[in-house]
mmCIF file of N, CA and C in Angstrom:
data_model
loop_
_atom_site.group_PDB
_atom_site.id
_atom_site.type_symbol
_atom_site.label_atom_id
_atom_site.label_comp_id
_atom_site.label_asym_id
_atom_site.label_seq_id
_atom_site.Cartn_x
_atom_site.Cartn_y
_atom_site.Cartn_z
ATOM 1 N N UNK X 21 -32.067 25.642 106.727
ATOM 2 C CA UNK X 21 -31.834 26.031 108.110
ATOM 3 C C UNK X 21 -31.418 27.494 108.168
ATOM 4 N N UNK X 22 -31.712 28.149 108.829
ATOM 5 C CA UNK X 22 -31.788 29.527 109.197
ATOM 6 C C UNK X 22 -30.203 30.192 110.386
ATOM 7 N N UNK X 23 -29.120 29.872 110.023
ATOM 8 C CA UNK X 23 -27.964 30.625 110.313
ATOM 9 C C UNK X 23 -28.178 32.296 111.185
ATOM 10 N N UNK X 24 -27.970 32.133 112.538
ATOM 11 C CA UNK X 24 -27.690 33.360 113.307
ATOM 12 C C UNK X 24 -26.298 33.884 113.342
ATOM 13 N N UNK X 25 -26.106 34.440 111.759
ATOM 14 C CA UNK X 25 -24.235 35.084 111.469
ATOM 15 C C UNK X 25 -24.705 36.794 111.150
ATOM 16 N N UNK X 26 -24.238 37.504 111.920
ATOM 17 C CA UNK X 26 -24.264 38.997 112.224
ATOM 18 C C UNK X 26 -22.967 38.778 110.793
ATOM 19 N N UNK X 27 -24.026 40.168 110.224
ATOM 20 C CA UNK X 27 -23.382 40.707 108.643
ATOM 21 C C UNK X 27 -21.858 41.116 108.919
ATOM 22 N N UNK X 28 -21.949 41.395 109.837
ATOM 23 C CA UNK X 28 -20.494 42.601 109.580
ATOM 24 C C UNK X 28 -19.813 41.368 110.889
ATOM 25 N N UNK X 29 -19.067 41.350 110.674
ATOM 26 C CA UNK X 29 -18.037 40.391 112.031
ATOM 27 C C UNK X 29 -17.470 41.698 112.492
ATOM 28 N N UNK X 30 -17.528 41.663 113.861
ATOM 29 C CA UNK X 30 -16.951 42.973 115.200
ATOM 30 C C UNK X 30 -15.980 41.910 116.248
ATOM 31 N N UNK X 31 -15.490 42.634 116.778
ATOM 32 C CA UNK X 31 -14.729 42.379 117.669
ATOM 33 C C UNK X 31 -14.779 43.573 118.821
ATOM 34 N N UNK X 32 -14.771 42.901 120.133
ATOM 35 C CA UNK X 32 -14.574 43.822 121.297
ATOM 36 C C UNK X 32 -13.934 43.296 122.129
ATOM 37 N N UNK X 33 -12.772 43.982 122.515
ATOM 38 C CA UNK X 33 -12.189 43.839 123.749
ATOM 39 C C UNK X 33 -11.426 44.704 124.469
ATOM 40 N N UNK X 34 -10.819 44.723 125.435
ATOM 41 C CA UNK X 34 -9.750 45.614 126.115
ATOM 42 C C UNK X 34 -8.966 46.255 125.401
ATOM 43 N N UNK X 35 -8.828 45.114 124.566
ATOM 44 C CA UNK X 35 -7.623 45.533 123.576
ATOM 45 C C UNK X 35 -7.997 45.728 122.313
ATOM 46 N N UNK X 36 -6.983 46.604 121.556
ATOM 47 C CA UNK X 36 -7.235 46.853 120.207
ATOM 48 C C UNK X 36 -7.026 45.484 119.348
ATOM 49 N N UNK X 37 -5.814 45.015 119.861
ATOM 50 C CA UNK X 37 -5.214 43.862 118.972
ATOM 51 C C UNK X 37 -6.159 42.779 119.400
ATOM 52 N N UNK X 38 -6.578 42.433 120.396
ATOM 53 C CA UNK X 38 -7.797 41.540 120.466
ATOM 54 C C UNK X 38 -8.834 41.522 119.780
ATOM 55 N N UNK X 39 -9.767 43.040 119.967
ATOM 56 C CA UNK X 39 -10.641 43.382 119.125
ATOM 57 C C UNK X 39 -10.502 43.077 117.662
ATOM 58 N N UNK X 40 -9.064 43.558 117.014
ATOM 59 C CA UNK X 40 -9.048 42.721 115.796
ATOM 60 C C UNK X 40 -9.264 41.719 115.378
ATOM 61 N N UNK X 41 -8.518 41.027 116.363
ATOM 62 C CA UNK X 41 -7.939 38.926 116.627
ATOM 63 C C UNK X 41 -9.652 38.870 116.404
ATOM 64 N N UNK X 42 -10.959 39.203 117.129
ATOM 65 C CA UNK X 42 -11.930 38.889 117.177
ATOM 66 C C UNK X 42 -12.607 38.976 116.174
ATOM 67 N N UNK X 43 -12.588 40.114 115.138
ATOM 68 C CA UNK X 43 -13.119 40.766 114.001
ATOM 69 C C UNK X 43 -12.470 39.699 113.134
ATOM 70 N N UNK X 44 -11.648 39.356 112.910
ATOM 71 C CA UNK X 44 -10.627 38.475 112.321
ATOM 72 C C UNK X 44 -11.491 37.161 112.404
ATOM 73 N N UNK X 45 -11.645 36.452 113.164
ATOM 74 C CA UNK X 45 -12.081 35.270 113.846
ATOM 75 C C UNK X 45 -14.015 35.264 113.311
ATOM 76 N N UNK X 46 -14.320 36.087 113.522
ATOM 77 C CA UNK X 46 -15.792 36.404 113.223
ATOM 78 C C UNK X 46 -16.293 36.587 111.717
ATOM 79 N N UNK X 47 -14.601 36.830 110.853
ATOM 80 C CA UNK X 47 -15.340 37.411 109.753
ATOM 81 C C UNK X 47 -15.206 35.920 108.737
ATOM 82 N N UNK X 48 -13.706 34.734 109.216
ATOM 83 C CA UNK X 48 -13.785 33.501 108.781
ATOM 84 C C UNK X 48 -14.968 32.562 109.194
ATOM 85 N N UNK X 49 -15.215 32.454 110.360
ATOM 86 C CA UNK X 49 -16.407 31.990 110.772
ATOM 87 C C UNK X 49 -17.854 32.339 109.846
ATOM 88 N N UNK X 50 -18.068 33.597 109.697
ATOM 89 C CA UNK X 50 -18.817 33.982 108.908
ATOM 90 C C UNK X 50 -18.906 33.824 107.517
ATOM 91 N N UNK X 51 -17.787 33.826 107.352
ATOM 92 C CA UNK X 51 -17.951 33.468 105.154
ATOM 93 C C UNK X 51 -17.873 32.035 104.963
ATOM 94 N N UNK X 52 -17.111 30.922 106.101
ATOM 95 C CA UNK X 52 -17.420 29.708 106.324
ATOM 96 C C UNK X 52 -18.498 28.603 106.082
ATOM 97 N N UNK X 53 -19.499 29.951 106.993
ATOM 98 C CA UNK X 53 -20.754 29.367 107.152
ATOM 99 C C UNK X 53 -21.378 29.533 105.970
ATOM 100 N N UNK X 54 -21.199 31.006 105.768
ATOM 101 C CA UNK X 54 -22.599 31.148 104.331
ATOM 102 C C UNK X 54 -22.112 30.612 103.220
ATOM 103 N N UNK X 55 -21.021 30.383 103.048
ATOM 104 C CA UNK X 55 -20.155 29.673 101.150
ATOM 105 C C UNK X 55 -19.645 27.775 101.860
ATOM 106 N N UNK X 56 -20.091 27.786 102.835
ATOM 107 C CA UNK X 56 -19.635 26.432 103.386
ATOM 108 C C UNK X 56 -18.442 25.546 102.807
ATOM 109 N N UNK X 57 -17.742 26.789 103.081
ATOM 110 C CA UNK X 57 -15.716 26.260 102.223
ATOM 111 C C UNK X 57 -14.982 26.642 103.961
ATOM 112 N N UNK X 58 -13.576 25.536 103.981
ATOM 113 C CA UNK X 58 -12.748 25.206 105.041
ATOM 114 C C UNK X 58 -12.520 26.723 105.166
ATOM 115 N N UNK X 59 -12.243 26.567 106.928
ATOM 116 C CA UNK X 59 -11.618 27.398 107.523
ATOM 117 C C UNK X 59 -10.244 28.304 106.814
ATOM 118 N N UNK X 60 -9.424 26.973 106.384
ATOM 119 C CA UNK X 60 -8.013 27.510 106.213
ATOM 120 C C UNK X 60 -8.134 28.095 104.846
ATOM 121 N N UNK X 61 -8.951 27.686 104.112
ATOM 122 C CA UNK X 61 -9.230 28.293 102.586
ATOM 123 C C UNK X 61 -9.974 29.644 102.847
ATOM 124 N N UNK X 62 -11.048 30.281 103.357
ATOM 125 C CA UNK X 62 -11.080 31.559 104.071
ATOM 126 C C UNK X 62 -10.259 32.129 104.256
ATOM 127 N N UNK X 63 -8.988 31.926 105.417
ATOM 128 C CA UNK X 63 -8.097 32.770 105.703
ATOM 129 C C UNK X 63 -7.432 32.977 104.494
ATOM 130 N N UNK X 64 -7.187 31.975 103.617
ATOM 131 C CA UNK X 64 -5.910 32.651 103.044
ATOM 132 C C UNK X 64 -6.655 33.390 101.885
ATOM 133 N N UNK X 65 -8.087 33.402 101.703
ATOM 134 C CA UNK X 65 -8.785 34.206 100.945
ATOM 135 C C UNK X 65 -8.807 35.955 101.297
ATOM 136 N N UNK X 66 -8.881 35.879 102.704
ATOM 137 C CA UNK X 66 -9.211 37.248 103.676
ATOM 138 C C UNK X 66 -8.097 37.574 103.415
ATOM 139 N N UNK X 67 -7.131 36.967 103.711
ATOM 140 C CA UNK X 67 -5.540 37.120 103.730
ATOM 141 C C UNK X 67 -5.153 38.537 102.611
ATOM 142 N N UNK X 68 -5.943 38.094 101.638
ATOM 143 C CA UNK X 68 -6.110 39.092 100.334
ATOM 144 C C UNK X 68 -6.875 40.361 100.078
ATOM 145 N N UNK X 69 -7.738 39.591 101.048
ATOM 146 C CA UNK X 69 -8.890 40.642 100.186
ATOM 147 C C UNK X 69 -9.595 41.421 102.072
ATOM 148 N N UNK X 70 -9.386 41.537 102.637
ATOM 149 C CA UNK X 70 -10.065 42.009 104.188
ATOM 150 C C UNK X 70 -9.019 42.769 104.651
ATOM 151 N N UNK X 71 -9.697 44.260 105.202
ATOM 152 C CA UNK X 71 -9.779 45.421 105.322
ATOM 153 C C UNK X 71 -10.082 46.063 106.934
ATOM 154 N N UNK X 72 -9.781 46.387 107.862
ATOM 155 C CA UNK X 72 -10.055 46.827 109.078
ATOM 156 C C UNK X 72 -10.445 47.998 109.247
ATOM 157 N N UNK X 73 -11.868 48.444 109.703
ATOM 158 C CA UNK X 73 -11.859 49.815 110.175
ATOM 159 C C UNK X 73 -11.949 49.939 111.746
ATOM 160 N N UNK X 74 -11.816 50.770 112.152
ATOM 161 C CA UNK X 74 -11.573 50.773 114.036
ATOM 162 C C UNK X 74 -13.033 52.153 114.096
ATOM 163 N N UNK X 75 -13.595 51.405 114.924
ATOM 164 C CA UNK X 75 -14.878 52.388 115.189
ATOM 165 C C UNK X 75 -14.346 53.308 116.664
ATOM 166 N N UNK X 76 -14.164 52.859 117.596
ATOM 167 C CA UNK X 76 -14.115 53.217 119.020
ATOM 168 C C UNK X 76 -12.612 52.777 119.545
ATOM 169 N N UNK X 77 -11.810 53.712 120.095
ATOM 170 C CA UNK X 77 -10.591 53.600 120.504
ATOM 171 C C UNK X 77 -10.804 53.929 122.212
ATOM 172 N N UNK X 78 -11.428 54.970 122.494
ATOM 173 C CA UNK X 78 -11.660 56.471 123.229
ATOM 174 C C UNK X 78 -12.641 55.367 124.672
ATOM 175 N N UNK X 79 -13.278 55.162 124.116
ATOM 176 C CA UNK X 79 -14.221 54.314 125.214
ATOM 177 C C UNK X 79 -13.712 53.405 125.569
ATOM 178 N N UNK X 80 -14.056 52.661 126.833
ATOM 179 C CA UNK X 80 -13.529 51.687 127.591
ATOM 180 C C UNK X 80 -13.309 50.281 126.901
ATOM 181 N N UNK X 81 -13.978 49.926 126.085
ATOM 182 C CA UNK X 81 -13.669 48.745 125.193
ATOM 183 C C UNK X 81 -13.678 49.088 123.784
ATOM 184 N N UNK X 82 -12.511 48.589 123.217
ATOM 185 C CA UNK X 82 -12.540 48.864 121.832
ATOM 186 C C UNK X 82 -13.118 48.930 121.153
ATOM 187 N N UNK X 83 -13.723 49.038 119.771
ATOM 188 C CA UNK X 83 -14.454 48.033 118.854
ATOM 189 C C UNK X 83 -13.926 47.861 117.501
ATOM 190 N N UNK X 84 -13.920 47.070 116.760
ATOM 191 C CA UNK X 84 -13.292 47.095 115.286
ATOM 192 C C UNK X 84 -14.380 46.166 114.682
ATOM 193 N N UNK X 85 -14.233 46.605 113.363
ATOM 194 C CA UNK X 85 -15.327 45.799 112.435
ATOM 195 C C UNK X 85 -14.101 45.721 110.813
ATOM 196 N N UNK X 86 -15.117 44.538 110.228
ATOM 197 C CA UNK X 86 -14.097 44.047 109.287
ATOM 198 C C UNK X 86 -14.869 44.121 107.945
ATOM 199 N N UNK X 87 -14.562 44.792 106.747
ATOM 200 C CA UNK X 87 -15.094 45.106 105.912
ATOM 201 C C UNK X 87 -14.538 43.867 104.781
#
């Protein structure tokens, strides 16, 4: 079956800390799917090893992406 999971998990919102919360949320979802291991085992994997860069502050909606 053929999975529609965008490489890089982003986040956008009003907010910066949202935009994260989202990037955050997108990037467990994402390694979830492709290694098909629990949610909570992800996080505490990311927990370790995941990295934030902030693309857009300046413009009307944030953006952050999660390396």
């Amino acid at each position: 079956s053929s999975l529609s999971i965008p490489s890089i998990p982003m986040g956008f919102s009003s907010t910066l800390d949202d935009a994260l919360s989202q990037s955050v949320e997108h990037a467990i979802n994402m390694i979830a799917a492709m290694f098909e291991m629990p949610r909570q085992q992800v996080y505490l994997l990311l927990s370790a090893a995941i990295d934030f860069n902030v693309t857009q502050v300046v413009d009307i909606t944030p953006k952050a992406f999660t390396v």
